[in-house]
Short mmCIF file of C-alpha atoms and ligand atoms in Angstrom, two decimals:
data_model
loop_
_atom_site.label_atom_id
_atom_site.label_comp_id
_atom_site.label_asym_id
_atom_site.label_seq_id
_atom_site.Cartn_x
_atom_site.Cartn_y
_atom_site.Cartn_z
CA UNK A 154 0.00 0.00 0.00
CA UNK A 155 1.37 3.70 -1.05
CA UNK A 156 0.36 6.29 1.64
CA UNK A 157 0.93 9.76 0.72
CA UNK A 158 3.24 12.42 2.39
CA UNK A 159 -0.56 13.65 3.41
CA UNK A 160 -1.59 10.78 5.05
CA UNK A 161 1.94 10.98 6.99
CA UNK A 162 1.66 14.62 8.32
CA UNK A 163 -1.98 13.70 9.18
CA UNK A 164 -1.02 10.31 10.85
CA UNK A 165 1.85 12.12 13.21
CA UNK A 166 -0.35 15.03 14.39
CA UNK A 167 -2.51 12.61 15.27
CA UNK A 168 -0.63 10.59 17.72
CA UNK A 169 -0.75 11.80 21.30
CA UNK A 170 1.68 9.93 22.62
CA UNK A 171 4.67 9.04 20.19
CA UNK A 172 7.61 7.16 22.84
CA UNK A 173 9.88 4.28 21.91
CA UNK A 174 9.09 2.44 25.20
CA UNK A 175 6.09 3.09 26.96
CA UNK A 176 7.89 5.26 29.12
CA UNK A 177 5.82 6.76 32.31
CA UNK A 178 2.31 6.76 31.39
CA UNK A 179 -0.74 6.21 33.05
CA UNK A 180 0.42 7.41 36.77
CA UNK A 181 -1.89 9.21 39.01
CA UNK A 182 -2.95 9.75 42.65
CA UNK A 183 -5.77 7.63 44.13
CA UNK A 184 -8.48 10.29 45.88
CA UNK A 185 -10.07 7.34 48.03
CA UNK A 186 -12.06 3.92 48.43
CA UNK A 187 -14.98 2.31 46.82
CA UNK A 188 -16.66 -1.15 47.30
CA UNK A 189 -15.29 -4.17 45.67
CA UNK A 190 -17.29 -6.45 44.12
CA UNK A 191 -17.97 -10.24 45.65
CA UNK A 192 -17.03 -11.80 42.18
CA UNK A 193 -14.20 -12.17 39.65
CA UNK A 194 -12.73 -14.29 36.48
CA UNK A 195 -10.93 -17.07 38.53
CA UNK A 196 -11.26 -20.37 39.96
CA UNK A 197 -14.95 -21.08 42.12
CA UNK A 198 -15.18 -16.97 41.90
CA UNK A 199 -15.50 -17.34 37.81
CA UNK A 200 -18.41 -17.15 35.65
CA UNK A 201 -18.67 -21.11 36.06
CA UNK A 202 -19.68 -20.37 39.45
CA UNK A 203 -21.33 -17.21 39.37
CA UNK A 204 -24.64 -19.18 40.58
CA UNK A 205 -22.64 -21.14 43.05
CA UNK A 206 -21.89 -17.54 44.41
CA UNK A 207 -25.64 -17.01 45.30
CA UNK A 208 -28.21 -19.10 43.52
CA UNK A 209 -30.80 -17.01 44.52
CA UNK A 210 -29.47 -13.66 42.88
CA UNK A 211 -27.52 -14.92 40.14
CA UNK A 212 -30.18 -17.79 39.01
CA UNK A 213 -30.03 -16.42 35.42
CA UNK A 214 -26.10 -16.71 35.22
CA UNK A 215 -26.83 -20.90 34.80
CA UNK A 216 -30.74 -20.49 33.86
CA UNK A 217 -31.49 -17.87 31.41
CA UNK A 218 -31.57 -18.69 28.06
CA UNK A 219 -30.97 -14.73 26.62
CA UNK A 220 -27.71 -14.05 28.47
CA UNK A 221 -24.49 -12.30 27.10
CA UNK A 222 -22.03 -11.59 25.63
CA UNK A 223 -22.46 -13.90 22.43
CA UNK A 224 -20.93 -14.38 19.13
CA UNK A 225 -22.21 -11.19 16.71
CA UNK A 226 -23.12 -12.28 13.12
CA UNK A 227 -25.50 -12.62 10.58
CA UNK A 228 -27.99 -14.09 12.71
CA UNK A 229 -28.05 -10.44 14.85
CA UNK A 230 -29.96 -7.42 13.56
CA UNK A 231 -28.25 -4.56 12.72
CA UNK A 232 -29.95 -1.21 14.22
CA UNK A 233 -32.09 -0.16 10.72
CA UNK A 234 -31.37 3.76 11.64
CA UNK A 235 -28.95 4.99 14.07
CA UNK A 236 -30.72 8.29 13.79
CA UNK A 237 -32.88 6.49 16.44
CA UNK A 238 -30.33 6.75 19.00
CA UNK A 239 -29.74 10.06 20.84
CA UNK A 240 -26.66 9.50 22.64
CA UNK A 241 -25.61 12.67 24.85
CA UNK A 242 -22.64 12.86 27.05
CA UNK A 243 -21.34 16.59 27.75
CA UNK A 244 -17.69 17.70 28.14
CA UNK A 245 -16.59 16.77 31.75
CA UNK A 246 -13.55 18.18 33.24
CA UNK A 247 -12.98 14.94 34.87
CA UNK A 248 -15.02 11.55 35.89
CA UNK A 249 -14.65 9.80 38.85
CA UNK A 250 -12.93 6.32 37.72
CA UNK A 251 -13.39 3.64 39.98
CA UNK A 252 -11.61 0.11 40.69
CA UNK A 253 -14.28 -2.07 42.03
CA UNK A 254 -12.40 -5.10 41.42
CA UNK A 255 -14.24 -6.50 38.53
CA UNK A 256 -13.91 -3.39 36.29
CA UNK A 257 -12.45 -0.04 35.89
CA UNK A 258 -15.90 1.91 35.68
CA UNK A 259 -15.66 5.89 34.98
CA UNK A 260 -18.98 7.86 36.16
CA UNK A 261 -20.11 11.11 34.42
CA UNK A 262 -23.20 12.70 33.02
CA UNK A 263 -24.42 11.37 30.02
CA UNK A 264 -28.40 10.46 28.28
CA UNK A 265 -29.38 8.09 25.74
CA UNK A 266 -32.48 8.34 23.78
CA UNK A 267 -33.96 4.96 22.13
CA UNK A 268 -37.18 3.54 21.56
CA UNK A 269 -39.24 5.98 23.31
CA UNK A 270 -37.56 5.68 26.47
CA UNK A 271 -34.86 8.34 28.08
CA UNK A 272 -31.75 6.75 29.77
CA UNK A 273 -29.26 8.09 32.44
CA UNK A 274 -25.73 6.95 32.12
CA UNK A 275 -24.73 5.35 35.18
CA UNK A 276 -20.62 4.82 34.46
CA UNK A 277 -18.19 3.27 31.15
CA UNK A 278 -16.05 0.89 32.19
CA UNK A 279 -13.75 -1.35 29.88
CA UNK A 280 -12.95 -5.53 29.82
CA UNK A 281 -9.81 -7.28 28.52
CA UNK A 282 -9.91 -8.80 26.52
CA UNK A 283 -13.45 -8.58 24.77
CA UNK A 284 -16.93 -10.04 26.04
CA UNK A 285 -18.90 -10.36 22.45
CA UNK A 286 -16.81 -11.74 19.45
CA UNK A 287 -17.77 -10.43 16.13
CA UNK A 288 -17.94 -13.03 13.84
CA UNK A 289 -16.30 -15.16 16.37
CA UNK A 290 -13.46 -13.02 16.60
CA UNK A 291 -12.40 -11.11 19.67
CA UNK A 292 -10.69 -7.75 20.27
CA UNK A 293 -8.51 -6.79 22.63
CA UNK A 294 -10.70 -4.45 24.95
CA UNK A 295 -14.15 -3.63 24.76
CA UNK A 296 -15.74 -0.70 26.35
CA UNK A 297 -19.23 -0.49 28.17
CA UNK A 298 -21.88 2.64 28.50
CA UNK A 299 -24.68 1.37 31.22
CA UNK A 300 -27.42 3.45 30.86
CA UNK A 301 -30.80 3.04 33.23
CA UNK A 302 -33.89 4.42 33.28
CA UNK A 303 -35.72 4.93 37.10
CA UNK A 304 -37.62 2.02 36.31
CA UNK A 305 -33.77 0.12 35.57
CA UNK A 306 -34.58 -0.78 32.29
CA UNK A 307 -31.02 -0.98 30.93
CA UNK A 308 -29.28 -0.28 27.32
CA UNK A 309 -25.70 -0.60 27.12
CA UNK A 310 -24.08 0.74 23.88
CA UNK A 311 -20.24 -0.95 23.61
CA UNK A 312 -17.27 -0.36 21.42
CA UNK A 313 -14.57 -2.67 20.06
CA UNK A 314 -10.90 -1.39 19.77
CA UNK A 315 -8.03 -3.12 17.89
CA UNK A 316 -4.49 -1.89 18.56
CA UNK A 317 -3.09 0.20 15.61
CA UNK A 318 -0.41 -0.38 13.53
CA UNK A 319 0.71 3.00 14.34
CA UNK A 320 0.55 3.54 17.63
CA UNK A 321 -2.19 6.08 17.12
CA UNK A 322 -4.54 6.45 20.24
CA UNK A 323 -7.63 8.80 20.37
CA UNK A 324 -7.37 12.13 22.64
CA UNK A 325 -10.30 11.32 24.75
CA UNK A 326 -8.72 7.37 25.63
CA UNK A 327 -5.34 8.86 26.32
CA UNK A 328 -6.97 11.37 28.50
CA UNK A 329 -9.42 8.44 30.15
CA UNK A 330 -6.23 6.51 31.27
CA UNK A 331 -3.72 8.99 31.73
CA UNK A 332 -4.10 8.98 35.90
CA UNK A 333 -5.00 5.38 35.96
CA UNK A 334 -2.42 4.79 38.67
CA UNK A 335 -4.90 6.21 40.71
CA UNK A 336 -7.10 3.68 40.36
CA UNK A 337 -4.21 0.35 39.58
CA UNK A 338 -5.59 -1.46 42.41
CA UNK A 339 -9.26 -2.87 43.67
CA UNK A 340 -11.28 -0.70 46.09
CA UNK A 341 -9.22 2.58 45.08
CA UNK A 342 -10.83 5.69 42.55
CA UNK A 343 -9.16 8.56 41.12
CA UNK A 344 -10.65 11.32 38.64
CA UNK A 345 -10.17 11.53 35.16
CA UNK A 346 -8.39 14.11 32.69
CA UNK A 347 -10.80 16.40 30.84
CA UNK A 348 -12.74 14.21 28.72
CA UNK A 349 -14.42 16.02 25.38
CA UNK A 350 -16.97 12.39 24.16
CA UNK A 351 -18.28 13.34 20.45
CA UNK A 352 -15.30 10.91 19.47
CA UNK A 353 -17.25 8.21 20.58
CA UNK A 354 -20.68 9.12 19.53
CA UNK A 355 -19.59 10.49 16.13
CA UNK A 356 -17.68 6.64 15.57
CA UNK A 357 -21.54 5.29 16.56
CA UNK A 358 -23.32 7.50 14.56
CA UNK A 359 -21.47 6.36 11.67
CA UNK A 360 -20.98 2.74 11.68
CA UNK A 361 -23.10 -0.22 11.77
CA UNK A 362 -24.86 -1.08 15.36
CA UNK A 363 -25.89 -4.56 15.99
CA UNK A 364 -28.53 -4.87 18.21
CA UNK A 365 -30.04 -7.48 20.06
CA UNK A 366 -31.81 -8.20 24.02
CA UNK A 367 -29.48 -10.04 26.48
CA UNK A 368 -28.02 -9.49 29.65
CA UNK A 369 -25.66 -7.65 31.68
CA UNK A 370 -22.50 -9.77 31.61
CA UNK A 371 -22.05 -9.87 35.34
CA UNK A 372 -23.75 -11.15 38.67
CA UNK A 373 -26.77 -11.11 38.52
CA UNK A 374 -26.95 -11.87 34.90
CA UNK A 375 -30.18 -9.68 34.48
CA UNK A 376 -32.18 -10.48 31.24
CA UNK A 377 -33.95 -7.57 29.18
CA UNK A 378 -30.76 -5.74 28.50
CA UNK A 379 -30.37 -3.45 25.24
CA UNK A 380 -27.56 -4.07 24.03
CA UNK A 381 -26.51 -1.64 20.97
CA UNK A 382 -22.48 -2.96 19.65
CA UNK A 383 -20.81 -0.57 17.33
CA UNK A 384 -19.61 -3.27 14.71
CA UNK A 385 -16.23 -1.39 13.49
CA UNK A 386 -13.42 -1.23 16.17
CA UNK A 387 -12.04 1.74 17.84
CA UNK A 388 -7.68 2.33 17.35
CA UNK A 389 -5.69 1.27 20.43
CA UNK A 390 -2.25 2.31 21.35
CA UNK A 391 -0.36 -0.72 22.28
CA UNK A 392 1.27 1.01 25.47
CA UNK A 393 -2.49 1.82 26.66
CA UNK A 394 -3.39 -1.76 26.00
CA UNK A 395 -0.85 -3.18 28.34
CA UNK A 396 -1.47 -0.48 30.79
CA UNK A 397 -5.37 -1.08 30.92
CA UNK A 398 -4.39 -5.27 30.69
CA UNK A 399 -2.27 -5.07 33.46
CA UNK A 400 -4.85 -3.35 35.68
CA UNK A 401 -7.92 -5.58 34.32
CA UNK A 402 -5.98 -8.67 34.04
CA UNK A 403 -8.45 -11.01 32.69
CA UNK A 404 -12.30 -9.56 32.59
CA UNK A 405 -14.44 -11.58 30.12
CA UNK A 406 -17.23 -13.62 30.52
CA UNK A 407 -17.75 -16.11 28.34
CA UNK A 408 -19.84 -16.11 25.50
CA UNK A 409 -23.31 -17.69 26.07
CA UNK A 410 -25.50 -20.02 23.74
CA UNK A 411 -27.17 -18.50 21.10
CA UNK A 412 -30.48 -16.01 21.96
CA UNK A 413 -33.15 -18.30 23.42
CA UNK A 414 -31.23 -21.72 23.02
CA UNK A 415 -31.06 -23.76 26.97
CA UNK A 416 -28.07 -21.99 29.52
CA UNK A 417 -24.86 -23.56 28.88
CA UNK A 418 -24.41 -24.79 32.03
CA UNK A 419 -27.89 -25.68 32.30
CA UNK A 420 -27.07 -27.80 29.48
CA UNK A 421 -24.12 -28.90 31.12
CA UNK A 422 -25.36 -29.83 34.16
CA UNK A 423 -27.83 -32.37 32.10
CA UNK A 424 -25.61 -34.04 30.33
CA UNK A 425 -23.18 -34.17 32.94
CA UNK A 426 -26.30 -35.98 35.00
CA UNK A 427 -26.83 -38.28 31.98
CA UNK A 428 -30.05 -36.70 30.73
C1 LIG B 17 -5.90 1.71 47.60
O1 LIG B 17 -5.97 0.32 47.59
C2 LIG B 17 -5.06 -0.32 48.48
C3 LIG B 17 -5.15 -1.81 48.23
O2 LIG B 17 -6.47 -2.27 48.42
C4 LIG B 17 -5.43 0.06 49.91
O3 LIG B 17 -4.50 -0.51 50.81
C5 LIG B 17 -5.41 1.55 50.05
O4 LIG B 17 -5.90 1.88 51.34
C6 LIG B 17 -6.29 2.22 48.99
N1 LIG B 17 -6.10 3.65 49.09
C7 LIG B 17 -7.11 4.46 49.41
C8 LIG B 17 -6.75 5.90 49.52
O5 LIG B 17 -8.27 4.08 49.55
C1 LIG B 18 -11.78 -15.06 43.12
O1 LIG B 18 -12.87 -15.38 43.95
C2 LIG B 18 -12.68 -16.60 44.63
C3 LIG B 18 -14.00 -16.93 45.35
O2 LIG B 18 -14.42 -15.85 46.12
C4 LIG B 18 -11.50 -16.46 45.58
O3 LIG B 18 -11.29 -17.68 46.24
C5 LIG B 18 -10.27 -16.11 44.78
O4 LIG B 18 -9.19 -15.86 45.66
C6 LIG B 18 -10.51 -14.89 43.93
N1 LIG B 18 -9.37 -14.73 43.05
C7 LIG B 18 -8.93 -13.57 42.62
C8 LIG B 18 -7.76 -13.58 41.72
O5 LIG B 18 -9.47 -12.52 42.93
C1 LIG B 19 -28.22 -13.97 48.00
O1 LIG B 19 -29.03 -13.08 47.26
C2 LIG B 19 -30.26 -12.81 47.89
C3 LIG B 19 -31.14 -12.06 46.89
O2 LIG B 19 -30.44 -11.03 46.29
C4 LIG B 19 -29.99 -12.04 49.18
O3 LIG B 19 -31.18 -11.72 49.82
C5 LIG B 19 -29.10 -12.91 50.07
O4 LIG B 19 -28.72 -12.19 51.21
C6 LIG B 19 -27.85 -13.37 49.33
N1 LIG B 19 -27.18 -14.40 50.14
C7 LIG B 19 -25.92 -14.29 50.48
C8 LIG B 19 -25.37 -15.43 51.26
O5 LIG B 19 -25.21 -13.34 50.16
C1 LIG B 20 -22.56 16.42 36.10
O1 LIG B 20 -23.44 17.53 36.03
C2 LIG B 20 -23.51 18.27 37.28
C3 LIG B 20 -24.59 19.31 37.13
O2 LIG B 20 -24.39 20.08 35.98
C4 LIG B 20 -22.14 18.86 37.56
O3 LIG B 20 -22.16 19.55 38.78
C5 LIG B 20 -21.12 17.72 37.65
O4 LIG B 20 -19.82 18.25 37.83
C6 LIG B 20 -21.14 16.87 36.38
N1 LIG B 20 -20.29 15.71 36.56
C7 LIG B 20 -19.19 15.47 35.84
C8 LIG B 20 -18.43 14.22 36.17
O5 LIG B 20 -18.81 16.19 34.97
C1 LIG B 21 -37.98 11.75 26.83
O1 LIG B 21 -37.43 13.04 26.70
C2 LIG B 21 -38.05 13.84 25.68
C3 LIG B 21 -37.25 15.11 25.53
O2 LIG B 21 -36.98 15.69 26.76
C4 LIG B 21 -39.51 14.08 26.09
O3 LIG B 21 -40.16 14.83 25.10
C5 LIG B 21 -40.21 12.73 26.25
O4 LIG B 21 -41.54 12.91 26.72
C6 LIG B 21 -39.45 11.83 27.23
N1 LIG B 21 -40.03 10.50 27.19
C7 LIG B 21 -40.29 9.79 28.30
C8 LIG B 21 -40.88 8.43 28.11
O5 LIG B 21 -40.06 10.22 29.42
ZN1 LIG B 22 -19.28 -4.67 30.89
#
């Protein structure tokens, strides 16, 4: 591929953060304490044994038959016009971002418009690697924007990012991560840079949205979630990848049976029985 001297002066001012080695990125004071949660990604505290946790609240996690993430792909709907989705989330001069163990969740102001009802965002927060799989493949990180109504009907609109060949990272994710050291360990929140969104909601605006009703992808596994997934990735940095990765560690459920097919491990749990 020829790339003119154009696309080169365009492709440098774009870059944020140009360093050999990552160098000293992503420090960054932690402010205080927040509530970890009583789950993870490992051994009896794993999505295996979500249900184990607490049958009672997490009965879905092993029961439900619309649970997610899944595998995105011809068999989900795309969103027929994204002009149907009002996403709003004004310039902050810095969200609180929180380490409650499972994620790194960052709360600001933000309102979604879709289907007749009006949603409050209640945080973005990030996994690595990603939950869905589009078209059975993965991406490295995959970000999450949990909006509720009072009732707590819930929409979550998520992104895919895939690191770039050219180390290119958008302003707003540099600025998301850049005091992440104040949040590096469980039970510990720091505040954000500035953060300017229209990035994000120009990227959705744009692209194709699938969108399908599943769950939220953690205890308790509640069914009736919106879930709107922008279907072209977001650029990553490689130095913010391993920064975010070596906060998050491993964060990813995995993906459930297709939309209305038995619960995995409901199905598991049958055959293991011999049924
Ligand atoms: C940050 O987290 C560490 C490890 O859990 C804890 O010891 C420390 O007290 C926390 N700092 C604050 C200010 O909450
Ligand atoms: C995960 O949760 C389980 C069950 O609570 C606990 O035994 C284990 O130490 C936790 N592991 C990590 C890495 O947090
Ligand atoms: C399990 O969840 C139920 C319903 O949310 C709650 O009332 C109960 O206290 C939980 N049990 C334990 C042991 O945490
Ligand atoms: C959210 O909006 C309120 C009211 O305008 C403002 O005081 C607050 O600082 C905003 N929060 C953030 C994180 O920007
Ligand atoms: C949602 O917000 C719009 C604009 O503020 C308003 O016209 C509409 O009545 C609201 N809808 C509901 C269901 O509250
Ligand atoms: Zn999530």
């Amino acid at each position: 591929m020829i790339f003119s001297p154009k696309f080169f002066a365009l492709a440098a001012s774009a870059i944020t953060s140009v360093s050999a080695s990552c160098g000293h990125i992503y420090t960054g004071e932690v402010l205080g304490s927040v509530e970890v949660a009583g789950f993870n990604y490992t051994e009896t505290g794993g999505p295996l044994n979500w249900y184990g946790l607490n049958s009672t609240a997490n009965n879905l996690c092993a029961k439900g038959k619309h649970q997610s993430p899944i595998v995105l792909d011809k068999r989900t709907g795309f969103l027929e016009d994204n002009s149907k989705l009002v996403m709003k989330v004004p310039k902050t001069d810095g969200g609180r971002m929180e380490n409650i163990g499972d994620v790194i969740q960052v709360k600001t102001n933000g309102t979604l418009s879709f289907e007749g009802l009006n949603y409050t965002l209640s945080q973005f927060h990030f996994h690595t690697p990603s939950e869905h799989r589009i078209e059975e493949e993965y991406s490295p990180m995959e970000m999450h924007w949990v909006y509720q109504t009072p009732n707590k009907d819930t929409a979550v609109v998520a992104f895919m990012f895939e690191l770039n060949p050219y180390g290119y990272n958008p302003e707003v994710v540099d600025n998301i991560f850049h005091n992440l050291g104040g949040a590096s360990e469980p039970g510990n929140y720091t505040k954000t840079e500035e953060l300017e969104f229209d990035y994000f909601i120009d990227h959705l605006m744009h692209n194709p949205i699938y969108y399908y009703t599943g769950s939220l992808t953690t205890p308790p596994c509640t069914e009736g979630i919106k879930w709107l997934v922008s279907q072209i990735p977001l650029p990553l940095n490689v130095c913010t990848y391993n920064a975010v990765k070596r906060v998050l560690k491993y964060n990813a459920r995995y993906t459930q049976n297709a939309l209305g097919e038995e619960n995995l491990l409901s199905l598991a749990a049958s055959e293991l029985n011999g049924h």
